[in-house]
Amino acid sequence: MAAFGWLAQPAVLPWVALALGLCIGSFLNVVIHRLPKMMEREWREQCAELTGAAAPAATAPQGRYNLLVPRSACPACGHRISAIQNIPILSWLALRGKCAACRTRIAVRYPLVELAAGVIGAYAAWRYGPTLTALGGAAFGWALLALAVVDLDTQLLPDDITLPLLWAGLLVNLGGLIAPLGAAVIGAVAGYLALWLVYWAFKLATGKEGMGHGDFKLLAAIGAWLGWQKLPLVILLSSVVGAAVGIALIVFARHGRGKPIPFGPYLAAAGLIALFWGEHITRRWLPILG
């Protein structure tokens, strides 16, 4: 193990974490693309089983389909992506953002997700050094990134990510890695109940659903990782940013007032901000606002 000690050097570790994060980001792109399709197929199969009718025509791929199988391919022409064409960011740049076979444009979101995952890993390594806290913080950030993009695409926050993230937060805090265990448990409960109460208050007042149940679970997961003390900051940040973006969409992008705007990305961004800079914000800026 001593032979690899150089990897933990302060000048080296963030670069190693950046490379790892870029690879994780490539996998997150697979999760973001495939998980909603897997969920759709599962829902259709469950509906068919309950009704006893044949499953309706599905838009999700048929055959064996999960996060590992089949190999990644161009959705337009089915060209299988080779290993050399799947290098994070570099392959997209080399291909000029187009499929190697049919030249269909590849969305810029793919390298952006890879870059974001790389930056999260590098910053966690720089901030916390060669510690379990750095690894936990990076994993937390990567999960939030995946959830944010899935919610933007589909207005869904999959239980397959939010619930494991919640339990993982409690597990990593068994030894107080990021927050004391008691604060993590209370954070999970308080996070869920806070938005659950808002949901029911809004529904009773207007007869409409103001948010999805996935938002409750996401805030519970954030509370499990960061502890209940960070929840007010997370709620404040997500609400302010969400309101500002929502108003901007309505004014400048002519986003319909009745068209729902996913809240998950703002919760995810606020959770990541609270992890890395929460103490600084709480200590320096909240007293000024008060």
CSV table of N, CA, C and O in Angstrom, one decimal, residues 136 140 162-181 184-185 188 220-227:
chain,number,residue,atom,x,y,z
A,136,GLY,N,-17.3,10.0,1.0
A,136,GLY,CA,-18.8,10.1,1.3
A,136,GLY,C,-19.3,11.3,0.7
A,136,GLY,O,-20.4,11.3,0.1
A,140,PHE,N,-22.2,11.4,-2.2
A,140,PHE,CA,-23.5,12.2,-1.9
A,140,PHE,C,-23.7,13.1,-3.0
A,140,PHE,O,-24.9,13.2,-3.6
A,162,THR,N,-33.2,7.7,-4.2
A,162,THR,CA,-33.5,8.4,-3.0
A,162,THR,C,-33.4,7.6,-1.7
A,162,THR,O,-32.9,8.0,-0.7
A,163,LEU,N,-34.0,6.4,-1.8
A,163,LEU,CA,-34.1,5.5,-0.6
A,163,LEU,C,-32.7,5.0,-0.2
A,163,LEU,O,-32.3,5.1,1.0
A,164,PRO,N,-31.9,4.4,-1.1
A,164,PRO,CA,-30.6,4.0,-0.8
A,164,PRO,C,-29.7,5.2,-0.3
A,164,PRO,O,-28.9,5.0,0.6
A,165,LEU,N,-30.0,6.4,-0.9
A,165,LEU,CA,-29.2,7.6,-0.4
A,165,LEU,C,-29.6,7.9,1.0
A,165,LEU,O,-28.7,8.3,1.8
A,166,LEU,N,-30.8,7.8,1.4
A,166,LEU,CA,-31.2,8.0,2.8
A,166,LEU,C,-30.6,7.0,3.7
A,166,LEU,O,-30.0,7.5,4.8
A,167,TRP,N,-30.6,5.7,3.4
A,167,TRP,CA,-30.0,4.7,4.3
A,167,TRP,C,-28.5,4.9,4.4
A,167,TRP,O,-27.9,4.7,5.4
A,168,ALA,N,-27.9,5.2,3.2
A,168,ALA,CA,-26.5,5.4,3.2
A,168,ALA,C,-26.1,6.6,4.1
A,168,ALA,O,-25.0,6.5,4.8
A,169,GLY,N,-26.9,7.7,4.1
A,169,GLY,CA,-26.6,8.8,5.0
A,169,GLY,C,-26.6,8.4,6.5
A,169,GLY,O,-25.7,8.8,7.2
A,170,LEU,N,-27.5,7.6,6.9
A,170,LEU,CA,-27.6,7.1,8.3
A,170,LEU,C,-26.4,6.2,8.6
A,170,LEU,O,-25.8,6.3,9.6
A,171,LEU,N,-26.0,5.4,7.6
A,171,LEU,CA,-24.9,4.4,7.8
A,171,LEU,C,-23.5,5.2,7.9
A,171,LEU,O,-22.7,4.9,8.8
A,172,VAL,N,-23.3,6.2,7.0
A,172,VAL,CA,-22.0,6.9,7.1
A,172,VAL,C,-21.9,7.7,8.4
A,172,VAL,O,-20.8,8.0,8.8
A,173,ASN,N,-23.1,8.1,8.9
A,173,ASN,CA,-23.0,8.9,10.2
A,173,ASN,C,-23.1,8.0,11.4
A,173,ASN,O,-23.3,8.6,12.5
A,174,LEU,N,-23.1,6.7,11.3
A,174,LEU,CA,-23.0,5.9,12.5
A,174,LEU,C,-21.8,6.3,13.4
A,174,LEU,O,-21.9,6.3,14.6
A,175,GLY,N,-20.7,6.7,12.7
A,175,GLY,CA,-19.5,7.2,13.4
A,175,GLY,C,-19.4,8.7,13.4
A,175,GLY,O,-18.3,9.2,13.7
A,176,GLY,N,-20.5,9.4,13.0
A,176,GLY,CA,-20.4,10.8,12.9
A,176,GLY,C,-19.5,11.3,11.8
A,176,GLY,O,-18.8,12.4,12.0
A,177,LEU,N,-19.5,10.7,10.7
A,177,LEU,CA,-18.6,11.1,9.6
A,177,LEU,C,-18.9,12.5,9.1
A,177,LEU,O,-17.9,13.3,8.9
A,178,ILE,N,-20.1,12.8,8.9
A,178,ILE,CA,-20.5,14.2,8.5
A,178,ILE,C,-21.4,14.9,9.5
A,178,ILE,O,-21.3,16.1,9.7
A,179,ALA,N,-22.2,14.1,10.2
A,179,ALA,CA,-23.1,14.7,11.2
A,179,ALA,C,-23.2,13.6,12.3
A,179,ALA,O,-23.1,12.4,12.1
A,180,PRO,N,-23.5,14.0,13.6
A,180,PRO,CA,-23.7,13.0,14.6
A,180,PRO,C,-24.9,12.2,14.3
A,180,PRO,O,-25.9,12.6,13.6
A,181,LEU,N,-24.9,10.9,14.7
A,181,LEU,CA,-26.0,10.0,14.3
A,181,LEU,C,-27.4,10.5,14.7
A,181,LEU,O,-28.3,10.4,14.0
A,184,ALA,N,-28.5,13.0,12.4
A,184,ALA,CA,-28.9,12.4,11.1
A,184,ALA,C,-30.2,11.8,11.2
A,184,ALA,O,-31.0,12.0,10.2
A,185,VAL,N,-30.5,11.1,12.2
A,185,VAL,CA,-31.9,10.4,12.3
A,185,VAL,C,-33.0,11.5,12.4
A,185,VAL,O,-34.0,11.4,11.7
A,188,ALA,N,-33.4,13.1,9.0
A,188,ALA,CA,-34.2,12.3,8.0
A,188,ALA,C,-35.7,12.4,8.3
A,188,ALA,O,-36.5,12.6,7.4
A,220,ALA,N,-35.4,14.1,3.1
A,220,ALA,CA,-35.1,13.2,4.1
A,220,ALA,C,-33.7,12.7,4.0
A,220,ALA,O,-32.9,12.6,5.0
A,221,ALA,N,-33.3,12.3,2.7
A,221,ALA,CA,-32.0,11.8,2.5
A,221,ALA,C,-30.9,12.9,2.8
A,221,ALA,O,-29.9,12.6,3.4
A,222,ILE,N,-31.2,14.1,2.4
A,222,ILE,CA,-30.3,15.2,2.7
A,222,ILE,C,-30.1,15.4,4.2
A,222,ILE,O,-29.0,15.6,4.7
A,223,GLY,N,-31.3,15.3,4.9
A,223,GLY,CA,-31.2,15.4,6.4
A,223,GLY,C,-30.4,14.3,7.0
A,223,GLY,O,-29.7,14.5,8.0
A,224,ALA,N,-30.5,13.1,6.4
A,224,ALA,CA,-29.8,12.0,7.0
A,224,ALA,C,-28.3,12.1,6.8
A,224,ALA,O,-27.5,11.7,7.6
A,225,TRP,N,-27.9,12.8,5.7
A,225,TRP,CA,-26.5,13.0,5.5
A,225,TRP,C,-25.9,14.2,6.3
A,225,TRP,O,-24.8,14.1,6.8
A,226,LEU,N,-26.7,15.3,6.3
A,226,LEU,CA,-26.1,16.6,6.8
A,226,LEU,C,-26.6,16.8,8.3
A,226,LEU,O,-26.0,17.7,8.9
A,227,GLY,N,-27.6,16.2,8.7
A,227,GLY,CA,-28.1,16.4,10.1
A,227,GLY,C,-29.2,17.5,10.0
A,227,GLY,O,-29.3,18.3,9.1
